[in-house]
Amino acid sequence: MPEIEFLQIFQGLATLLAAEPLIAFARVALIILGITFVYLGVKGTLEPLIMIPMGFGMSSVNAGVLALSATKTGTLFLDPIASDPAQLMDALQINFLQPIYTFSFSNGLIAVLIFFGIGVLSDIGYMLISPMRCMIIAIFAELGTVLTFPIAVALGLPLNEAAAIAMVGSADAPMVLYTSLLLARDLFVPITIVAYLYLSLAYAGYPYLVRLMIPKRLRGLVMETKSIPNISKGEKITFAVITSTLLSFLFPVASPLFMGFFLGIIIRESGVKPFIEFIGGPVLYGATFFLGLLLGVLFEASTILDPKVILLLILGITALLLSGIGGIIGGYVVYWISGKTFNPVIGIAGVSCLPTTAKVAQKEAREANKFAIILPWAMGASVSGVITSAIIAGIYVSLLR
Amino acid sequence: MEAVWGAVKLMFFIYGLAAVLSLIVAWILKLLFAAVQAQKARAAAAEGTEDDKTASEGSA
């Protein structure tokens, strides 16, 4: 019987013991963090659709490190920096997630697929109730997306990386992924993870911000529901076609996002049921699942040891906080413009992630006054927020790419 | 310091441009909706005139 080395059988343990102490510590910390994400996702504290696959991917990839050669360690998951054709062919044959990463992730396709799904779930009709008011709120709710940019530059980030992290303020994680892929490819993994992580936390935190900034009397303001107009499918489709064409013409770099979102809306309104079910179901949930899983897998120990990650964590939360404050200020502005008939809580829905912030707004209004129905306006503000975020993403990418 | 000041100026430009474009989108929406409503009102009015005409011809 040949001599058997214990560590030769358990290669994961061998690579952990052979690694530098800091790397080994970071790997163990990320395994624990990943398992914590899964737990919090299952419990519902964090967004389960993203956190369960992301947490599990993170713990698996940091556990599954093995010796690839005498001098090199790695995993069999994927190689994010493979770009040379020969290197890429090797990676496609070795790493089991490489095909999905190469053909859908590194080119931003996965973000566009999620935008198809968001479009299918979005009723643009809500925005037609009061387009100007919704858009004013959405503009204010981008405060974090723009204010974080000079703050990040002041803290030492170059313009492209500052813009990529500032996009976290748009509260639209697929958009953050798309812009960071174009603007700061080296940092897209931590930036997108920061975006998803903070979005889960922000939705838990935004109700407190609303209660802090808006008195109960105003939170419970009842709005006139008779003013909701009847909008035909044809009008919605016409709007989607015109707006998408105009925005794509102005910002070709962001046209995949515009096309994805507005095509989703057109499919929804066209009533082609098989398409609606396919895009709103398998495409949206499939893309969300693989987005979470691949982000987790990309989050290796070396990523967290980048000193910029701490900075990104600070800037990410700053962006979301400023956007929340901006949205509520926007709610107040419309409240005054409308002669005090508009519930300012709707402002928080301008922070655009559909439909969560709109639900947060409705919940807060309902808790203050059980007769307060603000969801249609809140949904309108949220849809406007998606459009405004895409416009800002288009400007950032056009100027700084 | 110069880089930060440049970023602040760029921020104002980006925010201003985004605000203008967003309001243009909202304005397109408003205009489109107003045009469709006006067309509906015209169609309804034309239909009403047609009905009145038919009714008066019937009573004669």
Coordinates of C-alpha atoms in Angstrom, one line a residue:
Chain A
M1 CA 0.0 0.0 0.0
P2 CA 1.5 3.4 -0.9
E3 CA 2.1 5.9 1.7
I4 CA -1.0 8.1 2.1
E5 CA -0.7 11.7 3.2
F6 CA -3.7 12.9 5.1
L7 CA -3.6 16.4 3.5
Q8 CA -3.4 14.9 0.0
I9 CA -6.9 13.5 0.5
F10 CA -8.4 16.6 2.0
Q11 CA -7.0 19.2 -0.5
G12 CA -9.3 22.0 0.8
L13 CA -7.8 21.7 4.2
A14 CA -4.3 21.5 2.8
T15 CA -4.7 24.7 0.8
L16 CA -6.2 26.5 3.8
L17 CA -3.2 25.5 6.0
A18 CA -0.7 26.4 3.2
A19 CA -2.2 29.9 2.6
E20 CA -1.0 33.1 4.0
P21 CA -2.7 33.7 7.4
L22 CA -4.6 36.7 6.2
I23 CA -6.0 34.9 3.1
A24 CA -6.9 31.8 5.3
F25 CA -8.7 34.1 7.8
A26 CA -10.6 35.9 5.0
R27 CA -11.7 32.6 3.5
V28 CA -13.0 31.3 6.8
A29 CA -14.7 34.7 7.4
L30 CA -16.4 34.6 4.0
I31 CA -17.6 31.0 4.5
I32 CA -19.2 32.1 7.7
L33 CA -20.6 35.3 6.1
G34 CA -22.0 33.2 3.2
I35 CA -23.8 30.8 5.5
T36 CA -25.1 33.8 7.5
F37 CA -26.5 35.3 4.2
V38 CA -28.3 32.0 3.5
Y39 CA -29.7 31.9 7.0
L40 CA -30.9 35.6 6.8
G41 CA -32.3 35.0 3.4
V42 CA -34.3 31.9 4.5
K43 CA -35.5 33.8 7.5
G44 CA -36.6 36.7 5.3
T45 CA -34.4 39.4 6.9
L46 CA -32.5 39.8 3.7
E47 CA -33.9 39.4 0.1
P48 CA -34.1 35.6 -0.3
L49 CA -34.1 35.6 -4.1
I50 CA -30.5 37.0 -4.2
M51 CA -29.1 36.2 -0.7
I52 CA -29.7 32.4 -0.7
P53 CA -27.8 31.7 -4.0
M54 CA -25.2 34.4 -3.3
G55 CA -24.5 33.3 0.2
F56 CA -24.2 29.7 -0.8
G57 CA -22.0 30.5 -3.8
M58 CA -19.8 32.6 -1.5
S59 CA -19.4 29.8 1.1
S60 CA -18.9 27.1 -1.5
V61 CA -16.2 28.9 -3.5
N62 CA -14.2 29.9 -0.5
A63 CA -14.4 26.3 0.8
G64 CA -13.6 24.7 -2.6
V65 CA -10.0 26.0 -3.1
L66 CA -7.6 23.4 -4.3
A67 CA -4.1 23.1 -5.8
L68 CA -4.3 23.6 -9.5
S69 CA -0.6 23.2 -10.0
A70 CA 2.5 23.0 -7.8
T71 CA 2.5 26.8 -7.4
K72 CA -1.1 27.8 -8.0
T73 CA -4.3 27.4 -6.1
G74 CA -7.8 28.1 -7.4
T75 CA -11.3 26.7 -7.8
L76 CA -13.3 24.8 -10.4
F77 CA -16.0 27.4 -10.5
L78 CA -14.9 30.1 -12.9
D79 CA -12.1 32.4 -14.0
P80 CA -13.4 36.0 -14.1
I81 CA -10.4 37.4 -15.8
A82 CA -10.0 34.9 -18.7
S83 CA -10.2 37.0 -21.9
D84 CA -7.5 35.6 -24.3
P85 CA -9.3 33.1 -26.6
A86 CA -7.0 30.1 -25.7
Q87 CA -7.2 30.9 -22.0
L88 CA -11.0 31.2 -22.4
M89 CA -11.3 27.9 -24.1
D90 CA -9.4 26.3 -21.2
A91 CA -11.6 28.0 -18.7
L92 CA -14.8 26.9 -20.5
Q93 CA -13.7 23.3 -20.3
I94 CA -12.5 23.3 -16.7
N95 CA -14.8 25.6 -14.7
F96 CA -18.4 24.5 -14.5
L97 CA -19.9 28.0 -14.2
Q98 CA -17.7 29.6 -16.9
P99 CA -20.2 29.2 -19.7
I100 CA -22.9 31.1 -17.8
Y101 CA -20.4 33.8 -16.7
T102 CA -18.8 34.3 -20.1
F103 CA -21.9 34.3 -22.2
S104 CA -24.3 36.2 -19.9
F105 CA -22.5 37.9 -17.1
S106 CA -19.3 39.6 -18.3
N107 CA -21.2 41.3 -21.2
G108 CA -24.1 42.5 -19.0
L109 CA -26.7 40.3 -20.6
I110 CA -27.9 39.1 -17.2
A111 CA -28.7 42.6 -16.1
V112 CA -30.7 43.2 -19.3
L113 CA -32.6 39.9 -18.8
I114 CA -33.6 41.1 -15.3
F115 CA -34.7 44.4 -16.9
F116 CA -37.0 42.5 -19.3
G117 CA -38.6 40.9 -16.2
I118 CA -38.8 44.3 -14.4
G119 CA -40.5 45.7 -17.5
V120 CA -43.0 42.9 -17.5
L121 CA -43.8 43.5 -13.9
S122 CA -44.2 47.3 -14.3
D123 CA -47.5 48.9 -15.0
I124 CA -46.5 52.2 -16.7
G125 CA -50.1 53.3 -16.3
Y126 CA -49.4 54.3 -12.7
M127 CA -46.9 56.8 -14.0
L128 CA -49.6 58.2 -16.3
I129 CA -51.7 59.2 -13.3
S130 CA -49.4 62.2 -12.6
P131 CA -46.2 62.0 -14.8
M132 CA -44.7 65.4 -13.8
R133 CA -45.2 64.9 -10.0
C134 CA -43.8 61.3 -10.2
M135 CA -40.8 62.5 -12.2
I136 CA -40.1 65.4 -9.8
I137 CA -40.0 62.8 -7.0
A138 CA -37.8 60.5 -9.0
I139 CA -35.3 63.3 -9.7
F140 CA -35.0 64.2 -6.0
A141 CA -34.6 60.5 -5.2
E142 CA -31.4 60.4 -7.3
L143 CA -29.7 62.7 -4.8
G144 CA -27.5 59.9 -3.5
T145 CA -26.7 58.8 -7.1
V146 CA -25.2 62.2 -7.9
L147 CA -24.0 63.5 -4.4
T148 CA -22.0 60.3 -3.7
F149 CA -20.0 60.9 -6.9
P150 CA -17.9 63.9 -5.7
I151 CA -17.7 62.4 -2.2
A152 CA -16.1 59.3 -3.7
V153 CA -13.7 61.4 -5.7
A154 CA -12.8 63.3 -2.5
L155 CA -12.1 60.0 -0.8
G156 CA -9.6 59.1 -3.6
L157 CA -11.5 57.1 -6.2
P158 CA -11.0 57.9 -9.9
L159 CA -14.0 59.4 -11.7
N160 CA -15.1 56.1 -13.3
E161 CA -15.0 54.1 -10.1
A162 CA -16.7 57.0 -8.2
A163 CA -19.6 57.0 -10.7
A164 CA -19.9 53.2 -10.5
I165 CA -20.3 53.2 -6.7
A166 CA -22.5 56.3 -6.8
M167 CA -25.0 54.3 -8.9
V168 CA -25.8 52.3 -5.7
G169 CA -27.9 55.3 -4.9
S170 CA -30.3 54.4 -7.7
A171 CA -31.3 51.4 -5.7
D172 CA -31.5 49.3 -8.8
A173 CA -29.0 46.5 -8.5
P174 CA -29.1 45.2 -12.1
M175 CA -28.4 48.8 -13.2
V176 CA -25.5 49.0 -10.8
L177 CA -24.1 45.8 -12.2
Y178 CA -24.4 47.0 -15.8
T179 CA -22.7 50.4 -15.1
S180 CA -20.0 49.0 -13.0
L181 CA -19.2 46.4 -15.7
L182 CA -18.8 49.3 -18.1
L183 CA -17.1 51.8 -15.8
A184 CA -15.1 49.9 -13.3
R185 CA -14.7 46.3 -14.3
D186 CA -12.1 45.5 -11.6
L187 CA -14.6 46.5 -8.9
F188 CA -17.9 45.3 -10.3
V189 CA -18.0 42.3 -8.0
P190 CA -17.7 44.2 -4.7
I191 CA -19.8 47.1 -6.0
T192 CA -22.7 44.8 -7.0
I193 CA -22.5 42.8 -3.8
V194 CA -22.6 46.0 -1.8
A195 CA -25.6 47.1 -3.8
Y196 CA -27.6 43.9 -3.2
L197 CA -26.6 43.7 0.4
Y198 CA -27.5 47.3 1.2
L199 CA -30.7 47.2 -0.8
S200 CA -31.9 44.4 1.5
L201 CA -30.9 46.4 4.5
A202 CA -32.2 49.7 3.2
Y203 CA -35.7 48.4 2.8
A204 CA -35.7 47.5 6.4
G205 CA -34.2 50.9 7.3
Y206 CA -36.4 53.2 5.0
P207 CA -39.5 52.9 7.2
Y208 CA -37.5 54.4 10.1
L209 CA -36.3 57.2 7.8
V210 CA -39.9 57.9 6.7
R211 CA -41.1 58.0 10.3
L212 CA -38.2 60.3 11.3
M213 CA -38.8 62.8 8.5
I214 CA -42.6 62.8 8.1
P215 CA -45.1 63.3 11.0
K216 CA -47.9 60.8 11.4
R217 CA -50.5 63.4 10.4
L218 CA -48.9 63.7 6.9
R219 CA -48.1 60.0 6.6
G220 CA -51.8 59.2 6.9
L221 CA -52.9 61.9 4.3
V222 CA -55.7 60.4 2.2
M223 CA -55.5 61.0 -1.5
E224 CA -58.3 61.4 -4.0
T225 CA -58.6 58.1 -5.8
K226 CA -61.2 59.4 -8.2
S227 CA -58.4 61.2 -10.1
I228 CA -56.9 58.0 -11.4
P229 CA -57.6 58.1 -15.2
N230 CA -58.4 55.1 -17.4
I231 CA -55.3 54.5 -19.6
S232 CA -55.5 52.2 -22.6
K233 CA -52.9 49.6 -23.6
G234 CA -52.3 51.4 -26.8
E235 CA -51.3 54.6 -25.0
K236 CA -48.9 52.7 -22.7
I237 CA -47.3 50.9 -25.7
T238 CA -47.0 54.2 -27.6
F239 CA -45.3 55.8 -24.6
A240 CA -42.9 52.9 -24.3
V241 CA -41.9 52.9 -27.9
I242 CA -41.4 56.7 -28.1
T243 CA -39.5 57.0 -24.8
S244 CA -37.2 53.9 -25.5
T245 CA -36.4 55.2 -29.0
L246 CA -35.6 58.7 -27.7
L247 CA -33.5 57.6 -24.8
S248 CA -31.6 55.0 -26.9
F249 CA -30.9 57.7 -29.5
L250 CA -29.5 60.0 -26.8
F251 CA -27.5 57.3 -24.9
P252 CA -26.6 54.4 -27.1
V253 CA -24.3 52.9 -24.4
A254 CA -27.4 52.4 -22.2
S255 CA -29.7 51.3 -25.0
P256 CA -29.6 47.6 -23.9
L257 CA -31.1 48.7 -20.6
F258 CA -33.7 50.9 -22.2
M259 CA -34.6 48.2 -24.7
G260 CA -34.9 45.6 -22.0
F261 CA -37.1 47.6 -19.7
F262 CA -39.4 49.1 -22.3
L263 CA -39.7 45.8 -24.3
G264 CA -40.9 44.2 -21.1
I265 CA -43.5 46.9 -20.8
I266 CA -44.6 46.4 -24.4
I267 CA -44.9 42.6 -23.9
R268 CA -47.0 43.1 -20.8
E269 CA -49.3 45.5 -22.5
S270 CA -49.5 43.5 -25.7
G271 CA -51.1 40.7 -23.7
V272 CA -49.1 37.9 -25.3
K273 CA -49.6 35.5 -22.3
P274 CA -46.9 32.9 -23.2
F275 CA -44.3 35.7 -23.4
I276 CA -45.4 37.4 -20.2
E277 CA -45.3 34.1 -18.3
F278 CA -41.9 33.2 -19.8
I279 CA -40.2 36.6 -19.1
G280 CA -41.9 37.3 -15.8
G281 CA -41.2 33.7 -14.6
P282 CA -38.2 31.6 -15.9
V283 CA -36.3 34.5 -17.5
L284 CA -36.5 36.8 -14.5
Y285 CA -36.1 34.2 -11.8
G286 CA -33.5 32.3 -13.7
A287 CA -31.4 35.4 -14.2
T288 CA -31.9 36.5 -10.6
F289 CA -30.8 33.1 -9.4
F290 CA -27.6 32.9 -11.5
L291 CA -26.8 36.6 -10.7
G292 CA -26.9 35.8 -7.0
L293 CA -25.0 32.5 -7.4
L294 CA -22.2 34.0 -9.7
L295 CA -21.8 37.1 -7.4
G296 CA -21.3 34.8 -4.5
V297 CA -18.8 32.6 -6.4
L298 CA -16.9 35.7 -7.5
F299 CA -16.5 36.9 -3.9
E300 CA -13.3 35.2 -3.0
A301 CA -10.9 36.1 -0.2
S302 CA -8.7 38.2 -2.5
T303 CA -11.8 40.4 -3.3
I304 CA -12.5 41.3 0.3
L305 CA -8.8 42.0 1.0
D306 CA -8.9 44.9 -1.5
P307 CA -8.6 48.0 0.7
K308 CA -11.2 49.7 -1.6
V309 CA -13.9 47.4 -0.3
I310 CA -14.2 49.3 3.0
L311 CA -14.5 52.6 1.1
L312 CA -17.2 51.0 -1.1
L313 CA -19.1 49.9 1.9
I314 CA -19.1 53.4 3.3
L315 CA -20.0 55.0 0.0
G316 CA -22.8 52.5 -0.8
I317 CA -24.7 53.2 2.4
T318 CA -24.1 56.9 2.0
A319 CA -25.6 56.8 -1.5
L320 CA -28.7 54.9 -0.4
L321 CA -29.3 57.1 2.6
L322 CA -29.0 60.3 0.6
S323 CA -31.4 58.9 -2.1
G324 CA -33.9 58.1 0.6
I325 CA -33.6 61.6 2.1
G326 CA -33.8 63.1 -1.4
G327 CA -36.9 61.1 -2.2
I328 CA -38.7 62.3 0.9
I329 CA -37.7 65.9 0.2
G330 CA -39.2 65.3 -3.3
G331 CA -42.4 64.1 -1.6
Y332 CA -42.5 67.3 0.4
V333 CA -41.9 69.4 -2.7
V334 CA -44.9 67.8 -4.5
Y335 CA -46.9 68.0 -1.3
W336 CA -46.5 71.8 -1.3
I337 CA -46.9 72.1 -5.1
S338 CA -50.2 70.2 -5.0
G339 CA -51.7 72.4 -2.3
K340 CA -51.1 69.9 0.4
T341 CA -53.1 67.1 -1.2
F342 CA -50.2 64.8 -2.0
N343 CA -49.0 62.3 0.6
P344 CA -45.2 63.0 1.0
V345 CA -44.5 59.4 2.0
I346 CA -44.7 58.6 -1.8
G347 CA -41.3 60.3 -2.0
I348 CA -39.6 57.2 -0.7
A349 CA -41.0 55.2 -3.6
G350 CA -39.0 57.4 -6.0
V351 CA -35.9 55.4 -4.9
S352 CA -36.6 53.1 -7.7
C353 CA -36.4 49.4 -6.9
L354 CA -39.7 48.1 -8.1
P355 CA -42.0 47.4 -6.3
T356 CA -40.4 47.2 -2.9
T357 CA -40.1 50.9 -2.1
A358 CA -43.7 51.5 -3.3
K359 CA -44.8 48.8 -0.9
V360 CA -42.8 50.4 1.9
A361 CA -44.6 53.7 1.2
Q362 CA -48.1 52.1 1.2
K363 CA -47.3 50.2 4.4
E364 CA -46.2 53.3 6.2
A365 CA -49.2 55.3 5.1
R366 CA -51.6 52.5 6.0
E367 CA -50.0 52.2 9.5
A368 CA -50.6 55.9 10.1
N369 CA -54.2 55.9 8.6
K370 CA -55.9 52.7 7.6
F371 CA -57.9 54.6 4.9
A372 CA -54.7 56.0 3.2
I373 CA -54.3 54.4 -0.3
I374 CA -51.2 55.7 -2.0
L375 CA -49.9 52.6 -3.9
P376 CA -50.9 53.7 -7.4
W377 CA -48.9 57.0 -7.1
A378 CA -46.1 55.2 -5.3
M379 CA -45.8 52.7 -8.2
G380 CA -45.8 55.7 -10.6
A381 CA -42.9 57.3 -8.7
S382 CA -41.0 53.9 -8.7
V383 CA -41.4 53.5 -12.4
S384 CA -40.2 57.1 -12.9
G385 CA -37.3 56.3 -10.7
V386 CA -36.2 53.4 -13.0
I387 CA -36.3 55.7 -16.0
T388 CA -34.4 58.5 -14.2
S389 CA -31.8 56.0 -12.9
A390 CA -31.3 54.7 -16.5
I391 CA -30.8 58.2 -17.8
I392 CA -28.2 58.9 -15.1
A393 CA -26.5 55.6 -15.9
G394 CA -26.5 56.6 -19.5
I395 CA -24.9 60.0 -18.8
Y396 CA -22.2 58.5 -16.5
V397 CA -21.3 55.8 -19.0
S398 CA -21.3 58.2 -21.9
L399 CA -19.0 60.7 -20.1
L400 CA -16.7 58.5 -18.1
R401 CA -16.2 55.2 -20.0
Chain B
M1 CA -8.8 69.5 -4.4
E2 CA -9.0 70.4 -8.1
A3 CA -10.3 66.9 -8.9
V4 CA -13.0 67.2 -6.2
W5 CA -14.1 70.6 -7.5
G6 CA -14.1 69.2 -11.0
A7 CA -16.3 66.3 -9.8
V8 CA -18.7 68.8 -8.1
K9 CA -19.1 70.7 -11.3
L10 CA -19.6 67.5 -13.2
M11 CA -22.2 66.4 -10.6
F12 CA -24.2 69.6 -11.2
F13 CA -24.0 69.1 -15.0
I14 CA -25.1 65.4 -14.7
Y15 CA -28.0 66.2 -12.3
G16 CA -29.2 69.1 -14.4
L17 CA -29.1 67.1 -17.6
A18 CA -30.8 64.1 -16.0
A19 CA -33.5 66.4 -14.6
V20 CA -34.2 68.0 -17.9
L21 CA -34.3 64.7 -19.8
S22 CA -36.6 63.1 -17.1
L23 CA -39.0 66.0 -17.3
I24 CA -39.0 65.8 -21.1
V25 CA -40.0 62.1 -20.8
A26 CA -42.8 63.1 -18.4
W27 CA -43.9 65.9 -20.7
I28 CA -44.0 63.4 -23.7
L29 CA -46.2 61.2 -21.6
K30 CA -48.5 64.1 -20.6
L31 CA -48.7 65.3 -24.1
L32 CA -49.5 61.9 -25.5
F33 CA -52.1 61.3 -22.9
A34 CA -53.7 64.7 -23.5
A35 CA -53.7 64.0 -27.3
V36 CA -55.4 60.6 -26.8
Q37 CA -58.0 62.1 -24.4
A38 CA -58.8 64.9 -26.9
Q39 CA -59.2 62.4 -29.7
K40 CA -61.5 60.3 -27.5
A41 CA -63.6 63.4 -26.7
R42 CA -63.8 64.4 -30.4
A43 CA -64.9 60.8 -31.3
A44 CA -67.5 60.8 -28.5
A45 CA -68.8 64.2 -29.6
A46 CA -69.0 63.1 -33.2
E47 CA -70.8 59.9 -32.1
G48 CA -73.3 62.1 -30.1
T49 CA -74.0 64.3 -33.1
E50 CA -74.6 61.2 -35.2
D51 CA -77.0 59.8 -32.6
D52 CA -78.9 63.1 -32.4
K53 CA -79.2 63.2 -36.1
T54 CA -80.6 59.6 -36.3
A55 CA -83.0 60.3 -33.4
S56 CA -84.4 63.4 -35.0
E57 CA -84.8 61.6 -38.4
G58 CA -86.6 58.8 -36.6
S59 CA -89.1 61.1 -34.8
A60 CA -89.8 63.0 -38.1

